[in-house]
Coordinates of C-alpha atoms and ligand atoms in Angstrom, one line a residue:
M1 CA 194.0 110.5 64.3
F2 CA 190.5 108.8 64.7
D3 CA 188.9 110.0 62.3
Y4 CA 186.0 108.7 60.8
Q5 CA 186.4 110.2 56.5
K6 CA 188.9 107.9 56.1
Y7 CA 186.7 104.9 55.8
R8 CA 183.9 105.0 53.1
P9 CA 180.3 102.8 54.0
F10 CA 179.8 99.9 52.0
T11 CA 177.9 100.6 49.1
P12 CA 175.1 97.6 49.5
L13 CA 173.0 95.9 46.8
A14 CA 169.8 97.0 45.4
L15 CA 166.9 94.4 46.4
P16 CA 164.2 96.5 46.4
D17 CA 162.1 93.3 46.3
R18 CA 163.6 91.2 48.8
Q19 CA 161.3 88.8 50.3
W20 CA 163.7 87.8 53.3
P21 CA 161.7 90.3 55.4
N22 CA 158.7 88.1 55.1
K23 CA 159.8 84.7 56.4
T24 CA 160.6 83.5 59.8
L25 CA 162.9 80.8 61.1
T26 CA 160.7 77.5 61.9
Q27 CA 163.5 74.8 62.2
A28 CA 166.9 74.6 62.2
P29 CA 169.5 74.7 59.4
V30 CA 172.0 72.1 58.9
W31 CA 174.8 73.1 61.2
C32 CA 178.6 72.1 60.6
S33 CA 181.1 72.7 63.8
V34 CA 184.1 74.3 62.3
D35 CA 185.9 74.9 66.3
L36 CA 189.2 72.7 65.2
R37 CA 189.6 73.8 61.8
D38 CA 189.0 77.9 61.7
G39 CA 188.6 78.0 65.5
N40 CA 191.6 76.4 65.7
Q41 CA 193.2 78.2 64.0
A42 CA 192.9 81.3 66.2
L43 CA 194.0 80.3 68.9
I44 CA 198.0 81.4 70.4
N45 CA 198.4 78.1 71.5
P46 CA 196.5 75.4 69.3
M47 CA 195.1 72.6 69.9
N48 CA 196.7 69.1 70.8
V49 CA 195.7 65.9 69.2
K50 CA 193.9 65.5 73.3
Q51 CA 192.1 68.6 73.4
K52 CA 191.0 68.3 69.5
M53 CA 189.8 64.6 70.6
R54 CA 188.2 66.7 73.3
L55 CA 186.2 69.0 71.5
F56 CA 185.0 66.2 68.6
D57 CA 184.0 63.9 71.7
L58 CA 182.2 66.8 72.3
L59 CA 180.6 68.0 69.6
V60 CA 179.7 64.9 68.9
E61 CA 177.8 64.7 71.7
L62 CA 176.0 67.7 71.0
G63 CA 174.6 66.5 68.2
F64 CA 176.4 68.1 64.7
K65 CA 176.0 65.8 62.7
E66 CA 178.9 67.7 59.5
I67 CA 182.5 68.6 62.3
E68 CA 185.2 70.6 60.0
V69 CA 188.1 68.6 61.7
G70 CA 191.2 70.3 60.1
F71 CA 192.8 71.9 57.2
P72 CA 195.4 68.8 57.2
S73 CA 197.4 70.0 53.9
A74 CA 198.7 72.9 56.3
S75 CA 199.4 70.9 59.3
Q76 CA 200.9 68.4 60.3
P77 CA 198.5 67.8 64.0
D78 CA 195.8 68.3 61.5
F79 CA 196.7 65.3 59.6
D80 CA 197.3 63.9 61.9
F81 CA 194.7 64.0 63.9
V82 CA 192.4 63.1 61.2
R83 CA 194.4 59.5 60.9
T84 CA 193.6 59.1 64.1
L85 CA 189.8 59.5 63.7
I86 CA 189.6 58.0 61.3
D87 CA 191.9 55.0 62.0
E88 CA 190.7 54.1 65.8
D89 CA 187.1 54.1 64.3
R90 CA 186.4 57.7 66.4
V91 CA 183.1 58.7 64.7
P92 CA 180.2 57.6 64.5
S93 CA 178.0 56.2 61.5
D94 CA 176.2 59.0 60.9
V95 CA 179.3 61.9 61.4
T96 CA 180.7 63.1 58.7
L97 CA 184.3 64.5 58.7
Q98 CA 184.9 67.8 57.1
V99 CA 188.4 69.3 55.8
L100 CA 189.2 72.9 54.5
T101 CA 192.2 72.6 51.2
Q102 CA 193.4 75.6 49.0
A103 CA 192.5 74.8 45.5
R104 CA 196.4 74.0 44.4
H105 CA 196.9 70.5 43.3
D106 CA 199.6 69.0 46.1
L107 CA 197.2 70.2 48.9
I108 CA 194.6 68.1 47.6
E109 CA 196.2 65.4 47.5
R110 CA 197.5 65.0 51.0
T111 CA 194.2 66.2 52.0
Y112 CA 192.6 62.6 50.4
L113 CA 195.6 61.1 52.2
S114 CA 195.1 62.4 55.0
L115 CA 191.1 61.1 54.7
K116 CA 191.7 57.6 53.2
G117 CA 189.4 54.5 54.7
A118 CA 186.8 57.3 55.8
K119 CA 183.0 56.2 54.8
R120 CA 182.3 59.5 54.7
A121 CA 183.9 63.3 53.5
I122 CA 184.6 67.0 52.9
V123 CA 186.5 68.4 51.3
H124 CA 185.8 72.0 51.4
V125 CA 188.2 74.1 48.8
Y126 CA 188.2 77.7 49.1
N127 CA 189.9 80.5 47.0
S128 CA 189.3 84.3 47.6
T129 CA 187.3 85.9 45.3
S130 CA 186.9 90.0 46.9
T131 CA 187.6 93.0 44.6
V132 CA 190.0 94.3 47.4
Q133 CA 192.0 90.7 47.7
R134 CA 191.4 90.4 44.2
E135 CA 193.3 93.9 42.5
Q136 CA 196.1 94.0 46.0
V137 CA 196.3 90.2 46.7
F138 CA 196.4 88.6 43.7
K139 CA 196.3 91.1 41.3
M140 CA 195.0 89.0 38.9
S141 CA 191.9 89.8 36.6
P142 CA 187.8 88.2 37.5
Q143 CA 188.4 86.2 34.9
G144 CA 191.9 84.5 37.0
I145 CA 189.8 84.4 39.7
L146 CA 187.9 82.2 38.7
D147 CA 190.3 80.0 36.5
I148 CA 192.3 79.1 40.0
A149 CA 188.1 77.8 41.7
V150 CA 187.4 75.7 38.5
Q151 CA 191.1 73.8 38.7
G152 CA 191.0 73.4 42.6
A153 CA 186.7 72.1 42.2
K154 CA 188.1 69.0 38.7
W155 CA 191.1 68.6 40.8
L156 CA 189.3 67.6 43.9
R157 CA 186.9 65.5 41.3
E158 CA 189.8 63.9 40.5
G159 CA 191.1 63.3 43.7
A160 CA 187.5 61.7 44.7
M161 CA 187.5 59.4 41.6
R162 CA 191.7 57.3 43.5
Y163 CA 188.8 56.8 46.6
P164 CA 186.0 55.2 45.9
Q165 CA 185.3 53.6 48.9
T166 CA 184.4 57.0 50.1
E167 CA 181.2 58.6 49.7
W168 CA 182.5 62.3 48.7
T169 CA 181.0 65.2 48.9
F170 CA 182.4 68.5 47.6
Q171 CA 181.9 72.6 49.2
Y172 CA 183.6 75.2 47.9
S173 CA 183.9 78.5 48.9
P174 CA 184.0 82.4 47.6
E175 CA 186.3 83.2 50.4
S176 CA 185.4 87.0 51.6
F177 CA 182.3 86.5 49.5
T178 CA 180.7 90.0 51.2
G179 CA 183.4 92.0 49.9
T180 CA 182.9 90.7 46.6
D181 CA 181.1 91.4 43.2
M182 CA 178.2 89.1 43.5
D183 CA 177.5 89.0 39.9
H184 CA 181.0 87.2 39.7
A185 CA 180.7 85.3 43.1
I186 CA 177.5 84.3 41.4
E187 CA 179.6 83.0 38.2
V188 CA 182.3 81.7 40.3
C189 CA 180.5 80.0 41.9
D190 CA 178.4 78.9 39.0
A191 CA 181.6 77.3 36.8
V192 CA 182.5 76.0 40.1
V193 CA 179.2 73.9 40.4
A194 CA 178.9 73.0 36.3
E195 CA 182.8 71.4 37.1
W196 CA 180.9 68.8 39.8
Q197 CA 177.3 68.1 38.3
P198 CA 175.5 67.7 41.6
E199 CA 172.4 67.4 38.9
K200 CA 173.8 63.7 38.5
G201 CA 173.6 62.9 42.5
R202 CA 176.9 64.6 43.2
K203 CA 177.1 66.5 47.4
V204 CA 178.0 69.7 46.6
I205 CA 177.1 72.8 49.1
I206 CA 178.7 76.4 48.1
N207 CA 179.4 78.0 51.6
L208 CA 179.5 81.7 51.4
P209 CA 181.7 83.7 54.0
A210 CA 181.0 86.7 55.4
T211 CA 185.3 86.0 56.0
V212 CA 184.6 89.9 57.9
E213 CA 181.9 90.9 58.7
V214 CA 182.2 94.5 56.7
S215 CA 177.9 95.4 56.9
T216 CA 175.0 95.1 59.1
P217 CA 172.9 92.0 58.5
N218 CA 170.4 93.2 56.2
V219 CA 172.4 94.4 53.6
F220 CA 174.2 90.4 54.0
A221 CA 171.0 88.9 53.8
D222 CA 169.7 90.7 50.1
Q223 CA 173.5 89.3 48.9
I224 CA 172.3 85.6 49.6
E225 CA 169.0 85.8 48.3
Y226 CA 170.4 87.9 45.0
F227 CA 172.8 84.5 44.9
C228 CA 169.9 82.1 45.8
R229 CA 167.4 84.1 43.3
H230 CA 170.7 84.0 40.3
F231 CA 172.6 80.8 41.3
N232 CA 172.1 78.5 38.1
Q233 CA 172.0 74.9 40.6
R234 CA 169.7 76.5 43.4
D235 CA 168.0 73.6 43.7
H236 CA 171.1 70.1 43.2
V237 CA 173.0 72.9 45.5
Q238 CA 172.5 74.0 49.4
I239 CA 173.6 77.0 50.2
S240 CA 176.2 77.4 53.2
L241 CA 176.9 80.5 55.5
H242 CA 179.5 80.7 57.3
T243 CA 180.1 84.5 59.3
H244 CA 182.7 86.1 61.3
N245 CA 181.4 88.7 64.3
D246 CA 183.8 91.6 63.3
R247 CA 180.3 94.4 63.6
G248 CA 179.3 92.0 66.8
C249 CA 176.3 90.8 64.4
G250 CA 178.3 87.4 63.3
V251 CA 175.1 85.6 64.3
A252 CA 171.9 88.4 63.4
A253 CA 173.8 88.1 59.7
A254 CA 173.8 84.0 59.5
E255 CA 170.0 84.0 60.7
L256 CA 168.8 86.9 58.4
G257 CA 171.0 84.8 55.8
L258 CA 169.0 81.8 57.0
L259 CA 166.0 83.4 56.3
A260 CA 167.3 85.1 52.4
G261 CA 167.2 81.5 51.4
A262 CA 170.0 79.2 53.0
D263 CA 170.4 75.7 54.2
R264 CA 173.3 75.0 56.4
I265 CA 175.3 77.5 58.9
E266 CA 178.9 77.1 59.9
G267 CA 180.0 78.4 63.0
T268 CA 182.3 77.5 66.1
L269 CA 180.7 76.6 70.1
L270 CA 180.9 80.0 71.8
G271 CA 182.5 82.0 69.0
N272 CA 185.8 81.3 68.9
G273 CA 187.5 82.3 65.6
E274 CA 190.0 84.2 64.1
R275 CA 189.7 87.7 65.3
T276 CA 186.3 88.3 67.1
G277 CA 185.4 84.9 65.8
N278 CA 183.3 82.8 63.8
M279 CA 179.7 83.4 64.2
D280 CA 177.9 81.1 67.5
I281 CA 176.3 78.5 66.8
V282 CA 176.0 78.0 71.2
T283 CA 173.8 81.5 70.7
M284 CA 172.4 81.2 67.1
A285 CA 171.0 77.4 68.9
M286 CA 169.5 78.7 71.9
N287 CA 168.1 81.5 69.6
L288 CA 165.3 79.1 68.1
Y289 CA 165.6 77.2 70.9
S290 CA 163.8 80.5 73.1
Q291 CA 161.2 80.1 69.8
G292 CA 160.5 77.3 70.3
V293 CA 162.0 76.1 67.8
D294 CA 164.1 72.4 67.9
P295 CA 167.7 73.5 67.5
K296 CA 168.5 69.9 66.7
L297 CA 171.7 70.5 69.1
D298 CA 171.5 68.9 73.1
L299 CA 172.9 72.2 74.5
S300 CA 171.7 71.0 78.3
N301 CA 175.3 70.7 79.9
I302 CA 176.1 74.7 78.8
P303 CA 178.3 74.5 82.3
N304 CA 179.5 71.2 81.0
I305 CA 180.2 72.8 77.2
I306 CA 182.6 76.0 78.6
A307 CA 184.2 73.5 80.7
V308 CA 185.2 71.7 77.4
V309 CA 185.6 74.9 75.3
E310 CA 187.3 77.2 77.8
A311 CA 189.5 73.9 78.3
C312 CA 190.8 73.7 74.7
T313 CA 190.9 76.8 73.4
D314 CA 192.8 78.0 77.0
I315 CA 190.2 81.4 76.5
A316 CA 187.7 82.8 78.9
I317 CA 183.8 82.9 78.1
A318 CA 182.8 86.5 79.6
P319 CA 180.4 86.9 81.9
R320 CA 177.8 88.4 79.8
H321 CA 178.7 86.0 76.9
P322 CA 174.9 85.3 75.9
W323 CA 173.2 82.2 77.1
A324 CA 175.9 80.9 79.3
G325 CA 177.6 84.1 80.5
E326 CA 178.0 83.1 84.4
L327 CA 176.1 86.7 85.0
V328 CA 172.8 85.9 81.7
Y329 CA 170.5 84.9 84.4
T330 CA 171.3 87.3 87.6
A331 CA 169.7 90.3 88.2
F332 CA 171.1 92.8 90.3
S333 CA 168.6 95.7 89.9
G334 CA 166.1 95.6 92.8
S335 CA 163.7 95.9 90.5
H336 CA 163.9 92.9 88.3
Q337 CA 164.0 90.8 91.6
D338 CA 161.1 91.9 92.6
A339 CA 159.5 91.0 89.0
I340 CA 161.2 87.7 88.9
R341 CA 160.3 86.5 92.1
K342 CA 156.9 87.4 91.1
S343 CA 156.8 86.0 88.2
M344 CA 158.7 82.8 88.7
Q345 CA 155.4 82.5 91.3
Y346 CA 152.8 83.4 89.2
H347 CA 154.3 80.9 86.8
K348 CA 154.0 77.7 89.5
D349 CA 150.7 78.8 90.9
H350 CA 149.0 79.1 87.7
K351 CA 150.9 76.1 86.0
Q352 CA 152.0 77.3 83.1
T353 CA 153.2 75.2 80.4
H354 CA 155.0 78.1 78.1
W355 CA 157.6 79.7 80.0
N356 CA 157.1 83.1 80.3
V357 CA 158.7 85.0 82.9
A358 CA 160.0 88.9 83.1
Y359 CA 163.8 88.9 82.3
L360 CA 164.4 85.4 81.9
P361 CA 164.2 84.7 78.3
I362 CA 164.3 80.7 79.4
D363 CA 164.6 78.9 82.5
P364 CA 167.6 78.2 83.2
R365 CA 167.7 74.9 84.0
D366 CA 167.0 74.6 80.7
I367 CA 170.7 74.4 80.3
G368 CA 171.7 73.6 83.4
R369 CA 171.9 76.5 85.8
R370 CA 170.5 76.7 88.3
Y371 CA 167.3 79.3 90.3
E372 CA 170.4 79.8 92.6
A373 CA 172.0 82.1 90.5
V374 CA 169.7 84.5 90.1
V375 CA 169.5 87.1 92.5
R376 CA 172.8 88.6 93.7
I377 CA 172.6 91.5 95.4
N378 CA 175.2 94.0 95.6
S379 CA 174.5 97.7 95.3
Q380 CA 171.9 98.3 93.3
S381 CA 169.4 95.6 94.4
G382 CA 166.6 97.0 96.6
K383 CA 164.1 95.3 99.2
G384 CA 162.6 92.1 96.5
G385 CA 166.1 90.8 96.1
V386 CA 166.9 90.2 100.0
A387 CA 163.7 89.0 100.8
L388 CA 164.3 86.8 98.1
V389 CA 167.5 85.1 98.9
L390 CA 167.1 84.3 102.6
E391 CA 163.6 83.0 101.7
R392 CA 165.4 80.9 98.4
D393 CA 169.1 80.1 100.0
F394 CA 167.7 79.9 104.2
N395 CA 163.5 79.1 104.0
I396 CA 163.0 82.1 106.2
E397 CA 160.1 84.5 105.1
L398 CA 159.9 88.0 106.4
P399 CA 156.7 90.0 106.4
K400 CA 156.0 92.9 103.7
W401 CA 157.7 95.6 106.7
M402 CA 160.2 93.9 108.2
H403 CA 162.2 93.8 104.1
A404 CA 163.2 97.8 104.1
H405 CA 164.6 97.6 107.5
L406 CA 167.1 94.4 106.3
S407 CA 167.8 95.8 102.7
R408 CA 168.5 99.1 105.2
L409 CA 171.0 97.0 107.0
V410 CA 172.5 95.4 103.6
Q411 CA 172.3 99.0 101.9
A412 CA 174.9 100.2 104.4
D413 CA 177.1 97.4 104.5
V414 CA 177.3 97.2 100.5
E415 CA 177.7 100.6 100.1
K416 CA 180.9 100.4 102.8
T417 CA 182.4 97.8 101.2
G418 CA 181.8 98.6 97.5
E419 CA 181.2 94.6 96.8
E420 CA 178.4 92.6 96.5
I421 CA 177.2 90.8 99.7
S422 CA 176.7 86.8 99.5
P423 CA 173.6 85.0 100.4
H424 CA 175.3 84.8 104.0
G425 CA 176.4 88.1 104.6
I426 CA 172.6 89.0 104.2
K427 CA 171.6 85.5 106.2
G428 CA 174.8 87.4 108.6
L429 CA 173.7 90.3 108.7
Y430 CA 169.4 89.0 109.6
D431 CA 171.6 87.5 112.4
T432 CA 172.9 90.1 114.3
H433 CA 170.6 92.5 114.0
F434 CA 167.2 90.6 114.6
V435 CA 167.7 87.0 115.9
S436 CA 170.5 86.9 118.3
V437 CA 169.9 88.0 121.9
S438 CA 172.5 87.6 125.2
D439 CA 171.8 85.1 127.2
D440 CA 170.4 88.2 129.9
W441 CA 167.4 88.3 127.1
K442 CA 166.6 85.0 127.3
L443 CA 162.8 84.1 128.0
R444 CA 163.1 81.5 130.6
N445 CA 159.9 80.5 131.5
Y446 CA 156.2 83.2 131.4
H447 CA 153.3 82.1 133.5
L448 CA 149.9 83.5 132.3
N449 CA 146.9 83.8 134.4
H450 CA 143.7 84.6 132.3
H451 CA 141.0 86.8 134.5
E452 CA 137.9 88.6 132.5
Q453 CA 139.3 90.0 129.1
Q454 CA 143.2 90.7 131.5
V455 CA 146.0 89.1 132.1
S456 CA 148.5 89.6 134.6
A457 CA 151.9 87.2 133.9
Q458 CA 155.2 86.9 135.0
F459 CA 158.8 86.7 133.1
R460 CA 161.6 84.6 134.0
V461 CA 164.2 87.0 131.6
G462 CA 168.1 85.6 131.9
N463 CA 168.6 85.6 135.8
S464 CA 165.4 87.9 136.5
E465 CA 162.3 88.2 136.3
L466 CA 159.4 90.7 135.2
K467 CA 155.7 91.3 136.0
G468 CA 153.4 92.9 133.9
Q469 CA 150.0 93.2 133.2
G470 CA 147.8 93.8 129.8
A471 CA 145.3 92.4 126.8
G472 CA 147.5 89.7 126.3
A473 CA 151.0 88.3 126.0
L474 CA 152.7 90.9 125.0
E475 CA 150.9 93.7 126.2
A476 CA 152.1 92.5 129.6
L477 CA 155.5 92.4 128.5
S478 CA 155.4 95.6 126.8
G479 CA 154.1 97.1 130.4
A480 CA 156.9 95.6 132.1
L481 CA 159.9 96.0 130.1
K482 CA 158.4 100.0 130.1
K483 CA 158.5 99.9 134.3
S484 CA 161.1 98.7 134.8
Y485 CA 163.2 100.7 132.3
N486 CA 161.4 104.3 132.2
C487 CA 160.6 104.1 128.8
E488 CA 157.8 104.8 125.9
L489 CA 157.3 101.2 124.7
E490 CA 155.2 100.8 121.5
I491 CA 155.1 98.0 119.3
V492 CA 154.6 99.1 116.0
Q493 CA 154.3 96.2 114.2
F494 CA 153.6 92.5 114.8
D495 CA 153.1 89.1 113.0
Q496 CA 153.8 85.3 113.6
H497 CA 152.9 82.3 111.9
A498 CA 153.8 78.6 112.5
L499 CA 156.4 77.2 110.4
G500 CA 155.3 74.1 109.1
A501 CA 152.3 72.0 109.6
G502 CA 151.0 70.0 112.4
S503 CA 151.0 70.9 115.9
D504 CA 154.5 70.1 117.0
A505 CA 155.1 72.5 115.2
N506 CA 157.2 76.1 115.6
A507 CA 155.8 79.5 115.3
Q508 CA 157.7 82.6 114.3
A509 CA 157.3 85.2 115.4
C510 CA 158.2 88.9 114.3
V511 CA 158.2 92.3 116.3
E512 CA 158.9 96.0 115.0
V513 CA 158.8 98.2 118.4
R514 CA 159.5 102.0 119.3
V515 CA 161.7 102.5 122.1
N516 CA 162.1 106.3 122.7
N517 CA 162.3 107.8 119.4
E518 CA 164.4 104.6 118.3
I519 CA 163.0 101.8 115.6
L520 CA 163.6 98.2 116.3
C521 CA 162.7 94.7 114.6
A522 CA 163.8 91.3 115.8
T523 CA 162.4 87.5 115.3
A524 CA 161.7 84.5 117.3
I525 CA 161.2 80.9 116.8
A526 CA 160.3 79.0 119.5
G527 CA 157.5 76.4 120.3
D528 CA 154.7 78.2 121.0
T529 CA 153.3 81.5 119.7
S530 CA 153.2 83.7 122.5
A531 CA 157.1 82.0 123.3
A532 CA 157.8 83.3 119.8
A533 CA 156.1 86.7 120.3
L534 CA 157.4 87.3 123.6
Q535 CA 161.0 86.2 122.9
A536 CA 160.8 88.5 119.9
L537 CA 159.9 92.0 121.9
L538 CA 162.7 90.6 124.4
T539 CA 164.8 90.3 121.3
A540 CA 164.2 93.9 120.2
F541 CA 164.0 95.8 122.9
S542 CA 167.6 94.3 124.8
H543 CA 169.0 95.7 121.2
S544 CA 168.0 99.3 122.1
R545 CA 169.5 99.0 125.4
S546 CA 173.2 97.6 124.7
S547 CA 174.4 101.1 124.0
T548 CA 173.0 101.8 127.6
A549 CA 172.8 99.1 129.9
Q550 CA 173.4 94.9 130.0
G551 CA 170.7 92.8 130.2
V552 CA 167.7 93.1 132.6
A553 CA 167.0 95.6 135.0
Ligands
LIG1 O1 185.6 83.2 57.1 C1 186.5 82.3 56.6 O2 186.2 82.6 55.2 C2 187.0 80.6 56.0 C3 187.1 80.0 54.6 C4 188.1 79.1 54.4 C5 185.3 79.5 54.5 O3 187.1 80.3 57.1
LIG2 ZN1 186.6 81.7 58.4

């Protein structure tokens, strides 16, 4: 059954002198949200009036100026919703409602009724023009399809005359435009527009839908450029695009379609809609934003957008959804984590005015996301990521040589559980293996006698006394431990630094020791650098003793 020969490639239009590939996007299109119509029609449970109102308010808040609010002639809840918006004066003065209707007289009449009293509105009429629908569904000639469209356009014009107090815009969609013979699509749209006479001041939108996405976005862009070149009233008509996402390129097609000459984009927040959805306006707006272009929508609170969309549609956003998904500002791989850490530091140190951070195409804070979510640790992470989590979440800075020790512990843990480890889990491993020490190994006090280059020292550790000598306090304690436990003890790495500024700042010491053949690490914080260093050594040493003896001998 899985036989590719069952399918034929889409035949692209010949447009060898296409101009769109030489263009770039430098401004936002006119946006029109169709969440409350196309998006709503595709829901298992269509939104109730309360949910529609919540989503409408969000769309207004985000800055949409044109909102398709329903198909009032086909659905009573949609009719009621449009009436509520108008009767309760819920539409801001700079927002235009849009409603959809088929090209049928009774439906157009009811559509106007639903909009009675609106200050401004777009009435959107459509009929399918695609070859497959014309031949197989309607069984009509091209002229028959054109007649339906023109008749619909006439009814729209006549209906508007009965409600002169409203400022009307007419919109026509040759549904399944991408599957329509281009010259036929142009002929139909020319005839519709001739009926509306935009040259006399009537606002007209021609909306070109990729009702089903049938080819690559460049083929769609060629269709749009061809349409714009050959369509009679290009200068008087706004060209709108309405792409769906069957091949996963709904946004790309809309973007290339804009390059090819379109002015306006219809889509939904986060891509809800029929089958794989409508083109996702959040993605496209964020694409513009990340290129330094004002998207003319306020997406600074993506978590709120997600919450409202999920509550209204009852569809969860995928964790890897572009720009918005839960995981899109999260790096799992160690090399990515390390690069992000260094790059963010560089950004800060160089006070860079433009965002240019490795692996993060935008600053997550711009859209209400937090740096805290940037790094998560699993078995694919490396040393840098683990250290970054301690630094970021607990303000614990470790010397580089300790990163590997900690990372090994984390790695063993995540391999054992097979799951990601939380920042608190990492801190727990750090505390258990590097910080915690039994009372028997706690430094109670110490006394140093400096004599020329030598120090002789007494240490009270737990309930015991130790004595030793050396070039410094650490060496004296190391000597004392070696003697008392009759073992090899070598300090391999040592690091200490003040925690904060001022004379009363605590000190942190980190030590790596080899006890016989075992390597151990520990860290300690104390009121002075010597006490911190001595405790770090005692802690590390105590861990070597934990399986052999308890406490100081
Ligand atoms: O996808 C589509 O073609 C539509 C039209 C009604 C514009 O939703
Ligand atoms: Zn659609």
